[in-house]
């Protein structure tokens, strides 16, 4: 680099640039905060949804599955599983039956552990996944296979 | 601590050694669990239910983070005294924190392996302050609190050293990066009930670490090693360092937006995330230019050629993994189809290996011969073995990346591009990808052999230290 561009100038760009863009980032975060209630349908977060999120977390579901595309890539996306597996009429019974049937025990197939969840916990988890499927995700995933 | 090690400028730098040794031990564990997962990708019920995939993955990723943290801390304990031109404030505190962090880390990993995760959550009172069960932040809340305590003690120790000593650009940038690391980790304690918000601030830890402040740490470690092995003027090196980290933060902070496309955050991020993250390869490209330029302008022939290879290698591999493979899927219209696919996994592997695993090994390669009292460099035979380890690991990781990318492209083709009804299900798609996953596993085994070579290069039994050989 040329001699006219000094270390001091480089340092000022670093300080000034980082501080400026971090302030922009904070402003954008403020904007995001304003939109979360509507985009995530915050009014629909019931106590059951909150408990369901805890069930999701305390069984480390993210260790195999993705949720809105984030997580492990070993098992199916669950952000839209409510839509994929029965919706309003069918999802809850489906989830109960599916979790009870684990592990399927098919030789060589990826196996899901038996988590021994109570009926209430499965209901909460279903409510959490239903609420999650209704977040405005800019139309992601591209199709219902997730 | 040996007071007679003539190869250290300050005796207290010796505390770096246990940090480096333990980091490499955890690295071995990380790769072993990686191999288990690689096999589970094709033989789904391998080790089930003894080690389910989610447990293996948690161990794999958490070991990665923790060994890199040990590496960064070791690097700081080596680098800060030398830059500050004085002894470390408290070597005793550094050793105490080493044991605290090591024991807490081992207990946490044992907890993952021996107790079902829900049981671990109950045992550690997660419901009081739920922070568990989020990717990479799976540690029990008490472990997270322990990490904060260790980080505070660590920052105090190197901060005091710095305050009382010479303040160079390298040490100030390192310090800024480490403080940033600690500050952004605090967001791991914030777990809002609203998933969209939870994910938004989760990235304040994950993205602002790896695509933010960790780049400061990497840049300062690279600059330090380059000064030492090339003898190029500090003014020149530090100017480059500022340019690199300026680019990293100017692109990377708003670049966080490329994670906000599909998690419920507003549409403005589709544009801002795409534009700024598309420029995130720039700092990595600058690092490549930096390393090659400095080595070409070197004023001395440093005997540790392996360290020079690591220094150049980390910039090139980071540019490929973080820069090129990141750019491949960072634009929102592309990411719409690739998000959360095997493309993401491909990028993650090469980026972490190239940028962070390799910069820690660069530092270890430079510092370890001195820490062990061998001299400026290990002997020629040890360096040859180390270089074998470098190429085997690096090429295997490139191969892993290529196979996962191929798997990802096919996955997008089968599962993401078609309309509802025509798209293949996730599980059926995975069956179609088996050949790529087998090849990835083979590359993983080669990586493990490379790691073996690398570790074997530390064996110096029966060979005299360089200094002793000269006087003999």
XYZ file of C-alpha atoms in Angstrom:
618
model
C 0.000 0.000 0.000
C 1.226 3.480 -0.820
C 2.986 5.737 1.653
C 0.304 8.421 1.440
C -2.195 6.021 2.990
C -0.986 5.864 6.569
C -1.656 3.517 9.461
C -3.509 6.338 11.196
C -5.903 6.702 8.273
C -6.524 2.961 8.228
C -7.227 3.025 11.959
C -9.695 5.895 11.599
C -11.607 4.065 8.890
C -11.757 1.028 11.170
C -13.014 2.984 14.191
C -15.343 5.289 12.288
C -16.684 2.564 10.009
C -17.392 0.081 12.786
C -19.083 2.582 15.048
C -21.167 4.013 12.203
C -22.362 0.653 10.929
C -23.036 -0.650 14.416
C -25.295 2.359 15.003
C -27.053 1.629 11.699
C -27.417 -1.969 12.860
C -29.036 -0.795 16.096
C -31.437 1.420 14.138
C -32.389 -1.514 11.914
C -32.863 -3.627 15.018
C -35.267 -1.010 16.350
C -37.163 -1.226 13.066
C -37.198 -5.030 13.264
C -38.525 -4.894 16.815
C -41.413 -2.719 15.595
C -42.401 -5.331 13.027
C -42.022 -8.507 15.125
C -45.432 -8.297 16.855
C -47.286 -8.306 13.562
C -44.977 -10.510 11.481
C -44.786 -13.211 14.131
C -48.410 -12.875 15.183
C -47.288 -12.249 18.725
C -50.853 -12.005 20.008
C -51.239 -15.725 19.278
C -48.401 -16.724 21.613
C -50.378 -18.500 24.320
C -48.984 -20.038 27.490
C -49.136 -23.355 25.731
C -46.954 -22.044 22.883
C -44.411 -20.787 25.428
C -44.373 -24.166 27.198
C -44.080 -25.898 23.838
C -40.994 -23.872 22.987
C -39.442 -25.081 26.238
C -40.291 -28.701 25.344
C -38.649 -28.082 21.963
C -35.526 -26.680 23.621
C -35.181 -29.113 26.488
C -35.241 -32.117 24.192
C -32.651 -30.622 21.832
C -34.881 -31.066 18.764
C -32.581 -28.619 16.936
C -29.790 -31.225 17.209
C -31.322 -33.170 14.294
C -34.046 -30.971 12.778
C -34.076 -27.503 11.305
C -36.607 -24.883 12.413
C -37.052 -22.099 9.848
C -33.991 -23.561 8.154
C -31.670 -23.324 11.148
C -30.376 -26.258 13.109
C -28.992 -29.619 12.060
C -29.642 -30.946 8.569
C -30.124 -34.588 9.604
C -33.913 -34.638 9.877
C -36.809 -32.777 8.242
C -37.600 -29.067 8.560
C -40.258 -28.510 11.229
C -41.112 -24.830 10.749
C -43.875 -25.896 8.373
C -44.521 -29.436 9.664
C -47.936 -28.252 10.832
C -48.867 -27.544 7.212
C -47.194 -30.701 5.881
C -48.782 -33.093 8.395
C -52.471 -32.450 8.634
C -52.987 -28.796 9.604
C -55.874 -27.773 11.849
C -57.694 -31.085 11.732
C -54.902 -33.616 11.617
C -51.681 -32.250 13.064
C -52.220 -32.799 16.771
C -53.266 -36.451 16.496
C -50.482 -36.993 13.973
C -47.837 -35.609 16.361
C -49.120 -37.746 19.243
C -49.026 -40.905 17.132
C -45.650 -40.090 15.578
C -43.878 -39.391 18.867
C -45.379 -42.535 20.435
C -44.089 -44.681 17.568
C -40.442 -43.653 17.998
C -37.994 -45.181 17.461
C -39.387 -46.844 14.350
C -36.652 -49.479 14.464
C -36.207 -49.758 10.695
C -32.661 -51.161 10.223
C -30.296 -48.571 8.735
C -32.865 -45.769 8.846
C -32.097 -42.572 10.730
C -33.592 -43.130 14.140
C -35.466 -40.675 16.340
C -35.203 -41.303 20.098
C -38.212 -41.937 22.340
C -38.547 -38.773 24.414
C -41.327 -40.037 26.741
C -43.242 -36.770 26.545
C -46.507 -36.465 28.488
C -49.816 -35.836 26.680
C -49.705 -32.210 27.827
C -46.159 -31.733 26.589
C -47.079 -33.055 23.144
C -50.091 -30.715 23.027
C -47.858 -27.776 23.949
C -45.281 -28.772 21.349
C -48.022 -29.002 18.713
C -49.250 -25.515 19.622
C -45.701 -24.164 19.390
C -45.167 -25.718 15.956
C -48.546 -24.454 14.774
C -47.735 -20.911 15.867
C -44.265 -21.189 14.275
C -45.777 -22.201 10.932
C -47.714 -18.934 10.888
C -44.698 -16.603 11.241
C -44.258 -14.375 8.183
C -41.028 -15.856 6.782
C -41.030 -14.031 3.438
C -42.657 -17.128 1.949
C -39.961 -19.615 2.987
C -39.731 -22.602 2.515
C -40.302 -22.806 -1.248
C -42.639 -25.797 -0.936
C -44.224 -27.851 1.798
C -41.403 -30.420 1.890
C -39.364 -27.740 3.708
C 6.869 -22.967 34.715
C 10.439 -23.217 33.562
C 12.444 -20.118 34.289
C 15.243 -21.327 32.108
C 13.447 -21.501 28.783
C 15.675 -19.232 26.683
C 13.259 -19.215 23.766
C 10.568 -17.215 25.508
C 10.879 -13.475 25.819
C 8.835 -13.590 29.029
C 8.617 -16.601 31.315
C 4.884 -16.067 31.866
C 4.178 -16.792 28.203
C 4.572 -20.435 29.211
C 0.976 -20.509 30.463
C -0.072 -20.663 26.811
C 1.208 -24.224 26.565
C -1.495 -26.086 28.532
C -4.116 -24.094 26.615
C -2.681 -25.215 23.272
C -2.229 -28.833 24.366
C -5.765 -29.077 25.708
C -7.161 -27.369 22.600
C -5.617 -30.060 20.419
C -6.969 -32.827 22.660
C -10.481 -31.432 22.259
C -9.864 -31.137 18.502
C -9.276 -34.911 18.392
C -12.563 -35.445 20.220
C -14.350 -33.136 17.800
C -13.151 -35.115 14.795
C -14.034 -38.479 16.386
C -17.610 -37.334 16.905
C -17.607 -35.882 13.408
C -16.768 -39.336 12.082
C -19.582 -40.884 14.127
C -22.022 -38.398 12.596
C -20.596 -38.953 9.128
C -21.397 -42.644 9.487
C -24.841 -41.913 10.934
C -25.588 -39.915 7.786
C -25.463 -43.169 5.817
C -26.081 -45.858 8.454
C -28.860 -44.041 10.263
C -29.067 -46.259 13.350
C -25.311 -46.504 13.999
C -24.731 -46.318 17.778
C -28.450 -45.695 18.347
C -29.701 -45.222 21.022
C -26.345 -45.043 22.805
C -25.221 -41.859 21.017
C -28.143 -40.382 19.050
C -27.215 -37.966 16.257
C -28.278 -34.888 18.202
C -25.896 -35.783 21.033
C -23.001 -36.466 18.667
C -23.624 -33.150 16.896
C -23.798 -31.215 20.128
C -20.475 -32.727 21.213
C -18.945 -32.092 17.757
C -19.918 -28.413 17.565
C -19.392 -27.582 21.245
C -15.932 -29.171 21.224
C -15.117 -27.034 18.193
C -16.157 -23.829 19.922
C -14.388 -24.710 23.155
C -11.114 -25.805 21.541
C -11.054 -22.620 19.499
C -11.646 -20.600 22.676
C -8.759 -22.452 24.347
C -6.686 -21.681 21.267
C -7.588 -17.984 21.336
C -6.832 -17.753 25.042
C -3.511 -19.559 24.601
C -2.698 -17.208 21.737
C -3.539 -14.183 23.876
C -1.407 -15.411 26.772
C 1.503 -15.886 24.380
C 1.013 -12.767 22.284
C -0.089 -10.098 24.758
C 3.018 -10.200 27.030
C 5.299 -10.085 24.018
C 3.410 -7.169 22.451
C 3.013 -5.343 25.784
C 6.690 -5.965 26.487
C 6.135 -7.139 30.036
C 5.233 -10.246 32.012
C 1.617 -11.367 32.166
C -0.239 -9.695 35.052
C -0.951 -13.006 36.796
C 0.251 -16.341 35.435
C -1.340 -18.041 38.463
C -4.782 -16.719 37.536
C -4.247 -17.914 33.970
C -3.451 -21.429 35.186
C -6.344 -21.441 37.648
C -8.765 -20.390 34.909
C -7.326 -23.070 32.663
C -8.349 -25.749 35.133
C -11.748 -24.178 35.824
C -12.550 -23.985 32.113
C -11.140 -27.427 31.335
C -13.055 -29.146 34.144
C -16.301 -27.295 33.386
C -15.910 -28.172 29.707
C -15.276 -31.854 30.360
C -18.193 -32.079 32.810
C -20.521 -30.461 30.278
C -19.488 -32.867 27.521
C -19.898 -35.821 29.917
C -23.328 -34.450 30.793
C -24.285 -34.471 27.093
C -23.074 -38.044 26.706
C -24.310 -39.635 29.921
C -27.592 -37.902 30.734
C -30.561 -37.487 28.378
C -30.709 -33.810 27.403
C -34.084 -33.218 29.100
C -32.601 -34.721 32.269
C -29.583 -32.426 32.024
C -31.962 -29.466 31.666
C -33.838 -30.548 34.816
C -30.650 -31.286 36.724
C -29.232 -27.824 36.036
C -32.453 -25.928 36.643
C -32.896 -24.720 33.067
C -36.503 -23.652 33.746
C -35.289 -20.917 36.092
C -33.523 -19.164 33.213
C -34.106 -21.168 30.019
C -31.111 -20.798 27.711
C -30.587 -24.415 26.589
C -31.608 -26.264 23.452
C -30.585 -23.635 20.926
C -28.015 -24.546 18.287
C -24.413 -24.139 19.533
C -25.738 -22.679 22.795
C -26.801 -26.051 24.191
C -24.668 -25.659 27.340
C -26.564 -25.705 30.646
C -27.119 -22.181 31.976
C -24.638 -22.810 34.778
C -21.929 -23.700 32.228
C -22.707 -20.478 30.363
C -22.294 -18.575 33.629
C -18.973 -20.367 34.144
C -17.835 -19.301 30.685
C -18.619 -15.687 31.600
C -16.610 -15.959 34.827
C -13.634 -17.482 32.994
C -13.880 -14.823 30.279
C -13.965 -12.008 32.846
C -10.908 -13.345 34.666
C -9.127 -13.811 31.378
C -9.952 -10.288 30.142
C -8.882 -8.831 33.486
C -5.560 -10.641 33.284
C -4.608 -9.664 29.755
C -6.241 -6.236 30.166
C -4.033 -5.428 33.160
C -1.002 -6.646 31.249
C -1.897 -4.369 28.377
C -2.670 -1.345 30.549
C 0.696 -1.510 32.244
C 2.615 -2.242 29.071
C 3.228 -1.119 25.520
C 0.050 -0.733 23.478
C 0.443 -1.910 19.912
C -2.201 -2.104 17.217
C -1.973 -5.894 17.297
C -2.607 -6.187 21.013
C -5.355 -3.549 20.995
C -7.168 -5.275 18.140
C -6.826 -8.640 19.869
C -8.186 -7.133 23.070
C -11.102 -5.498 21.239
C -11.929 -8.812 19.593
C -11.821 -10.695 22.883
C -13.960 -8.106 24.683
C -16.437 -8.292 21.800
C -16.457 -12.064 22.114
C -17.374 -11.814 25.786
C -19.950 -9.045 25.315
C -21.834 -10.746 22.493
C -21.829 -14.052 24.386
C -24.075 -12.341 26.940
C -26.878 -12.529 24.373
C -26.877 -16.291 24.929
C -28.705 -15.544 28.183
C -31.490 -13.723 26.340
C -34.065 -16.231 25.162
C -37.338 -14.450 24.374
C -40.585 -16.410 24.168
C -41.111 -15.206 20.611
C -39.099 -17.547 18.359
C -38.514 -14.855 15.725
C -36.957 -12.572 18.314
C -35.057 -15.488 19.861
C -33.460 -16.280 16.504
C -32.749 -12.626 15.786
C -30.628 -12.193 18.940
C -29.185 -15.705 18.727
C -27.328 -14.415 15.667
C -25.870 -11.612 17.777
C -23.839 -14.347 19.392
C -23.219 -16.567 16.396
C -22.780 -14.167 13.481
C -21.219 -11.293 15.391
C -18.714 -13.840 16.684
C -17.653 -15.677 13.569
C -18.256 -12.956 10.996
C -17.404 -10.109 13.357
C -15.177 -10.018 16.397
C -13.495 -13.377 15.763
C -12.090 -11.843 12.582
C -10.376 -9.258 14.772
C -8.823 -12.058 16.797
C -7.822 -13.930 13.656
C -6.366 -10.786 12.056
C -4.259 -9.917 15.076
C -2.941 -13.490 15.444
C -2.060 -13.526 11.753
C -0.361 -10.126 11.962
C 1.647 -11.229 15.005
C 2.908 -14.407 13.350
C 3.687 -12.573 10.093
C 5.807 -9.972 11.904
C 7.718 -12.749 13.595
C 8.367 -14.955 10.601
C 8.888 -12.317 7.908
C 10.568 -9.517 9.823
C 8.554 -7.002 7.808
C 8.191 -3.574 9.400
C 5.488 -3.382 12.050
C 4.050 -0.160 10.574
C 3.277 -1.927 7.316
C 1.783 -4.998 8.970
C -0.407 -2.979 11.325
C -1.704 -0.806 8.499
C -2.831 -3.960 6.707
C -4.403 -5.238 9.916
C -6.524 -2.089 10.266
C -7.612 -2.235 6.641
C -8.637 -5.896 7.011
C -10.630 -5.461 10.191
C -12.207 -2.265 8.893
C -13.515 -4.232 5.919
C -14.589 -7.099 8.180
C -16.746 -4.941 10.425
C -18.061 -2.534 7.777
C -19.385 -5.469 5.722
C -20.004 -7.948 8.528
C -22.167 -5.978 10.954
C -24.980 -5.202 8.517
C -24.081 -8.490 6.815
C -25.751 -10.168 9.806
C -28.876 -9.495 7.761
C -28.224 -12.515 5.556
C -29.440 -14.593 8.505
C -32.614 -12.533 8.857
C -34.180 -13.447 5.497
C -36.513 -16.251 6.609
C -36.919 -16.069 10.386
C -39.693 -13.514 10.645
C -37.580 -10.348 10.449
C -38.735 -7.518 8.123
C -38.163 -7.447 4.364
C -35.560 -4.672 4.458
C -33.046 -7.347 5.457
C -33.474 -9.135 2.130
C -31.732 -6.186 0.464
C -29.332 -5.068 3.147
C -28.325 -8.610 4.098
C -27.667 -9.516 0.487
C -25.677 -6.391 -0.387
C -23.474 -6.216 2.692
C -22.840 -9.928 3.045
C -21.911 -10.080 -0.639
C -18.954 -7.874 0.361
C -17.951 -10.094 3.280
C -15.382 -11.965 1.134
C -13.355 -8.718 0.857
C -11.591 -8.877 4.231
C -10.707 -12.517 3.577
C -9.335 -11.651 0.151
C -7.319 -8.864 1.752
C -5.899 -11.399 4.207
C -4.685 -13.545 1.290
C -2.970 -10.530 -0.315
C -1.581 -9.558 3.069
C -0.035 -12.955 3.813
C 1.480 -13.444 0.342
C 2.780 -9.867 0.222
C 4.441 -10.039 3.590
C 6.024 -13.422 2.903
C 7.324 -12.142 -0.459
C 8.768 -9.033 1.175
C 10.324 -11.008 4.022
C 13.566 -9.679 5.457
C 14.667 -12.956 6.941
C 14.427 -16.668 6.265
C 12.652 -17.998 9.310
C 13.533 -21.630 10.004
C 9.914 -22.519 10.838
C 8.593 -23.095 7.320
C 5.628 -25.051 8.617
C 4.369 -21.968 10.457
C 4.663 -19.896 7.276
C 2.680 -22.538 5.397
C -0.063 -22.450 8.033
C -0.154 -18.637 7.901
C -0.611 -18.570 4.145
C -2.864 -21.634 4.215
C -5.285 -20.178 6.723
C -5.850 -17.056 4.607
C -6.417 -18.989 1.382
C -8.688 -21.592 2.975
C -10.628 -18.961 4.902
C -11.116 -17.000 1.694
C -12.418 -20.129 -0.045
C -14.574 -21.367 2.830
C -15.874 -18.154 4.342
C -15.525 -15.928 1.286
C -16.318 -17.935 -1.842
C -18.536 -20.599 -0.277
C -20.292 -17.953 1.748
C -20.932 -15.791 -1.300
C -22.307 -18.782 -3.243
C -25.511 -18.801 -1.208
C -25.647 -15.406 0.461
C -27.889 -13.546 -1.985
C -31.511 -13.779 -0.890
C -32.895 -15.158 -4.194
C -30.318 -17.980 -4.055
C -30.559 -18.500 -0.325
C -34.319 -18.946 -0.664
C -33.549 -22.354 -2.196
C -30.326 -23.276 -0.377
C -31.122 -22.146 3.186
C -30.623 -25.003 5.645
C -29.474 -27.454 2.971
C -26.213 -29.386 2.665
C -24.779 -26.249 0.984
C -24.937 -24.589 4.394
C -23.075 -27.534 5.917
C -20.404 -27.368 3.187
C -19.789 -23.670 3.823
C -19.725 -24.126 7.592
C -17.046 -26.815 7.464
C -14.545 -25.044 5.202
C -15.103 -21.642 6.791
C -14.543 -22.814 10.358
C -11.585 -24.967 9.421
C -9.953 -22.363 7.184
C -10.458 -19.305 9.306
C -10.409 -20.484 12.891
C -9.016 -24.012 13.206
C -6.133 -23.068 10.910
C -5.317 -19.723 12.554
C -5.064 -21.488 15.910
C -2.791 -24.109 14.344
C -0.756 -21.279 12.775
C -0.206 -19.829 16.208
C 0.547 -23.233 17.726
C 2.987 -24.023 14.925
C 4.843 -20.774 15.565
C 4.740 -20.736 19.368
C 4.921 -24.387 20.373
C 8.620 -25.019 19.561
C 9.501 -22.041 21.758
C 7.089 -23.034 24.507
C 8.621 -26.490 24.552
C 12.129 -25.095 24.735
C 13.096 -26.574 21.368
C 13.968 -23.302 19.664
C 12.616 -21.163 16.847
C 11.501 -24.199 14.903
C 11.191 -27.936 15.200
C 13.746 -29.967 13.260
C 13.368 -30.652 9.549
C 11.872 -34.105 10.004
C 9.199 -32.860 12.411
C 8.363 -30.036 10.004
C 7.980 -32.474 7.134
C 5.494 -34.521 9.146
C 3.661 -31.336 10.143
C 3.441 -30.238 6.510
C 1.996 -33.658 5.637
C -0.591 -33.087 8.341
C -1.360 -29.643 6.905
C -1.982 -30.925 3.392
C -3.884 -34.049 4.404
C -6.230 -32.111 6.672
C -6.671 -29.178 4.320
C -7.235 -31.203 1.158
C -9.572 -33.578 3.001
C -11.594 -30.624 4.239
C -11.776 -29.236 0.698
C -12.981 -32.679 -0.426
C -15.608 -32.773 2.344
C -16.764 -29.351 1.183
C -16.994 -30.398 -2.464
C -18.955 -33.581 -1.653
C -21.353 -31.713 0.619
C -21.776 -29.018 -2.042
C -22.629 -31.679 -4.631
C -25.080 -33.205 -2.153
C -26.564 -29.767 -1.549
C -27.023 -29.012 -5.238
C -28.851 -32.300 -5.776
C -30.897 -31.712 -2.624
C -32.011 -28.291 -3.854
C -32.819 -29.820 -7.246
C -34.971 -32.620 -5.824
C -36.469 -31.115 -2.702
C -36.553 -27.329 -3.062
C -36.992 -26.329 -6.708
C -40.103 -28.387 -7.636
C -43.610 -27.239 -6.730
C -45.754 -28.780 -3.996
C -46.604 -32.330 -4.944
C -43.644 -32.727 -7.302
C -40.965 -32.048 -4.686
C -39.296 -35.037 -3.075
C -39.597 -35.429 0.696
C -36.573 -34.721 2.901
C -36.020 -38.358 3.881
C -36.277 -39.645 0.308
C -33.905 -36.911 -0.851
C -31.380 -37.996 1.765
C -31.480 -41.542 0.384
C -30.578 -40.146 -3.042
C -27.553 -38.382 -1.596
C -26.008 -41.466 0.027
C -23.094 -41.701 -2.419
C -21.956 -38.153 -1.571
C -22.240 -38.866 2.132
C -20.113 -42.027 1.795
C -17.441 -40.042 -0.064
C -17.604 -37.350 2.611
C -17.018 -40.043 5.240
C -13.926 -41.285 3.369
C -12.614 -37.720 3.249
C -13.353 -37.460 6.975
C -11.217 -40.532 7.680
C -8.387 -38.980 5.638
C -8.774 -35.802 7.684
C -8.387 -37.872 10.845
C -5.197 -39.443 9.456
C -3.945 -35.931 8.687
C -4.692 -34.906 12.249
C -2.711 -37.947 13.393
C 0.269 -36.813 11.261
C -0.008 -33.329 12.683
C 0.002 -34.570 16.275
C 2.806 -37.027 15.506
C 4.933 -34.089 14.339
C 5.161 -32.951 17.964
C 7.160 -36.061 18.824
C 10.792 -35.047 19.305
C 12.041 -37.895 21.467
C 15.765 -38.490 21.278
C 16.431 -35.272 19.398
C 18.343 -32.448 20.975
C 16.904 -28.974 21.301
C 18.383 -26.611 18.734
C 20.158 -24.400 21.276
C 21.862 -27.345 22.955
C 22.946 -28.733 19.616
C 24.667 -25.475 18.728
C 26.762 -25.322 21.867
C 27.686 -29.012 21.708
